[in-house]
Amino acid sequence: MTHTTCSHSAADIAVSVRDLRVTLGGQAILRGVNLHLHRGQLVALIGPNGSGKTTLLRAIVGLQRPDSGDVRIFGESDLKKALPRVGYVPQRLALDRSFILSVREFLALRLRETQHWFWHRKRDTDDRIRAEMAELGAESLLDRPIAALSGGQLQRVLIVFALLKQPDLLLLDEPTAGVDSPGEESFYDLIGEVHRKHKLTVVLVSHDLSMVYRHASWVYALNGVVCCEGSPEHVMNADSLKEAYGLNVTPYHHHNHSHGPGGGTVQ
Amino acid sequence: MNIFSDIEPFMLRAFAVAVVMGPLCALLGVFVTARRMAFFSDTIAHGALAGIALGFLLGFEDPTWPMVLFSLLVAAAILWLKEHTDLLTDTIMALLLSGSVAFGIIVLSMLKNKRGELHRYLFGDILSVGPDDVWLAVLLCAAIGAWLFTKLSPLALLTASEDLAHVCGVRTRWLNYGFVLVLTVVVSLSIRLLGIILVTSLVVIPPAAARNLARNLRQQIILSLIIGLFGGAAGTVASYHWDIPCGPAIVMACIAVFIVSLVVSKLWLNKPAST
């Protein structure tokens, strides 16, 4: 493994993962992952398909039970205590079209949990939801059913959902998976803006190497284990990527939609 | 003079159970349809037949409890097989549904004095609702209705995304089990009125009709409750007046509302199919 150093104290660690191992369907997906994500960074997890990026993210928030290993979020190993500080954006929602939950109702579920959702529509809650949606330019979607949204619209709503409780850590699992190509770039700009404005730690699973180069402050290249980590400039050199992807990849720094494994070019 | 004095007591009992179970099934149905669990509901209803047959075989005069217990067993078997085998969920349910029905019919055919019970439980019987059934329905409705309303937000979130619900602190596994338990008990206890074959329609049709008219989940829930109440009441009254089977009468009342809702949504609300 190659890495560049980044000196921080333990209190600066947002997420620490030690020797994490996960087996799925008899196949070892994570084979002893170690990483320390620092507060305030925009961290990108890159790697080829099946390298365990999504599994790692799911294990961090307790959606995937590990075989062994230790995960701490802001030093806390008890997920119940840690999760209120976490916002999570899944790849997609498997919604049935018959489920007519509106965007406004969906967001209210995050703010009020079990109280008052059904009978009352509190003005302050409603104002808050409207303001957050307006900030992401999605106010017009408030009364649409979430099952009827396009990929890009849904991702914006999911980001608002994740931000409503003002988390300290935002985890995004391939957020542009359901977004058309023209929408991808503006979407990553939006993530960068959210990161700066809310001063969050952002962890992002991505296939798009050009996005990683432009926005990420730290990169982990994963392939069952952490192959390399460091600044985008360091990780995006061909040797590091070859180690992660297992083939020759030349990253480039302008957005291009004819992706190889994740936006670089494959030779 | 009491306006109910001319009405037969069995009719009043059936009416009371229908107006209690109708809205309850309809409320559950909003989540059953959105979570694609209609076939699940059908399977546990058919599983009840084996429970009824076993109840008679063991000497129960009233097989309500064996029926509920066996339906719960079928529900547990579906969940266990889903988690521990690679079988498709549809395959598991088809297996348990046909197995329960076959077992129930064989046992009932062996019990010579109970052969008439098969028809009664398959299609529902207004005469079979006893005073105890009314109290059971009312108490259940109060308890389950209260539970559902306290869990409405987590349930809506769980339906939208199990992963998001988990990250938001919902105990998803227990809520899933709770929902299955409640659905099983409500469906199996509605069998007396609607019959095994038709009971799922009371879970599916009111939310579907409400879906045609509603613009959000809150509206769908309210409309679904009203349609379930109307279907239960109108069906039992029609059954009494025209001497027709109760279950089919309730289902036809719900279908009539569905057709009206469809016409209204297409002609007046101008709702596109995607919303």
Short mmCIF file of N, CA and C in Angstrom, two decimals, chain B residues 1 26 28 34 42 45 54 75 79 83 86 95 108 122 124 146 168 206 215 223 234 246 251 254 262 275:
data_model
loop_
_atom_site.label_atom_id
_atom_site.label_comp_id
_atom_site.label_asym_id
_atom_site.label_seq_id
_atom_site.Cartn_x
_atom_site.Cartn_y
_atom_site.Cartn_z
N MET B 1 -88.83 3.71 19.81
CA MET B 1 -88.44 2.32 19.45
C MET B 1 -87.05 2.32 18.81
N ALA B 26 -57.91 -1.73 5.36
CA ALA B 26 -57.58 -0.69 4.37
C ALA B 26 -56.33 0.09 4.77
N LEU B 28 -53.88 -0.97 6.77
CA LEU B 28 -52.73 -1.86 6.56
C LEU B 28 -52.40 -1.98 5.08
N ALA B 34 -47.85 -0.86 -1.16
CA ALA B 34 -46.61 -0.14 -1.46
C ALA B 34 -45.38 -1.02 -1.25
N ASP B 42 -52.23 -12.88 0.80
CA ASP B 42 -53.01 -13.98 0.23
C ASP B 42 -52.52 -15.33 0.78
N ALA B 45 -53.62 -15.86 4.33
CA ALA B 45 -55.06 -16.14 4.36
C ALA B 45 -55.31 -17.61 4.03
N LEU B 54 -56.97 -28.12 11.27
CA LEU B 54 -56.27 -28.67 12.45
C LEU B 54 -57.09 -28.42 13.71
N ALA B 75 -46.58 -17.28 8.16
CA ALA B 75 -45.85 -16.02 8.00
C ALA B 75 -44.40 -16.18 8.44
N LEU B 79 -40.81 -15.85 6.22
CA LEU B 79 -39.66 -15.01 6.59
C LEU B 79 -38.39 -15.85 6.75
N GLU B 83 -34.91 -15.76 4.42
CA GLU B 83 -33.59 -15.43 4.97
C GLU B 83 -32.59 -16.55 4.81
N ASP B 86 -32.10 -19.76 -0.96
CA ASP B 86 -31.97 -18.92 -2.15
C ASP B 86 -33.26 -18.92 -2.98
N LEU B 95 -45.55 -22.20 -2.66
CA LEU B 95 -45.37 -23.50 -2.00
C LEU B 95 -46.23 -23.59 -0.73
N LEU B 108 -60.19 -31.68 6.27
CA LEU B 108 -61.63 -31.41 6.36
C LEU B 108 -62.45 -32.51 5.69
N LEU B 122 -64.12 -20.67 2.97
CA LEU B 122 -63.56 -20.22 1.69
C LEU B 122 -64.23 -18.92 1.23
N GLY B 124 -66.65 -17.05 3.21
CA GLY B 124 -67.14 -16.17 4.27
C GLY B 124 -68.60 -16.44 4.56
N ALA B 146 -54.13 1.77 17.25
CA ALA B 146 -53.29 2.67 18.05
C ALA B 146 -51.82 2.43 17.74
N CYS B 168 -31.78 6.43 10.17
CA CYS B 168 -32.54 7.41 10.96
C CYS B 168 -32.91 6.86 12.34
N PRO B 206 -59.31 -0.93 -1.31
CA PRO B 206 -59.46 0.44 -0.80
C PRO B 206 -58.21 1.33 -1.00
N ARG B 215 -53.27 12.83 -3.53
CA ARG B 215 -52.06 13.49 -4.03
C ARG B 215 -50.86 13.27 -3.10
N LEU B 223 -58.46 8.54 2.80
CA LEU B 223 -59.44 8.04 1.83
C LEU B 223 -59.58 6.52 1.92
N ALA B 234 -71.52 -1.06 3.45
CA ALA B 234 -72.41 -1.25 2.29
C ALA B 234 -72.52 -2.73 1.93
N CYS B 246 -71.87 -12.47 2.01
CA CYS B 246 -71.36 -11.22 2.58
C CYS B 246 -70.00 -10.80 1.97
N VAL B 251 -66.68 -7.00 -1.30
CA VAL B 251 -65.69 -6.80 -2.37
C VAL B 251 -66.30 -6.00 -3.52
N CYS B 254 -66.47 -2.35 -2.71
CA CYS B 254 -65.15 -1.72 -2.83
C CYS B 254 -64.78 -1.52 -4.30
N LEU B 262 -61.47 5.69 -10.36
CA LEU B 262 -60.69 5.67 -11.60
C LEU B 262 -61.25 6.67 -12.61
N THR B 275 -47.91 9.64 -11.65
CA THR B 275 -48.10 10.22 -10.32
C THR B 275 -49.35 9.64 -9.69
#
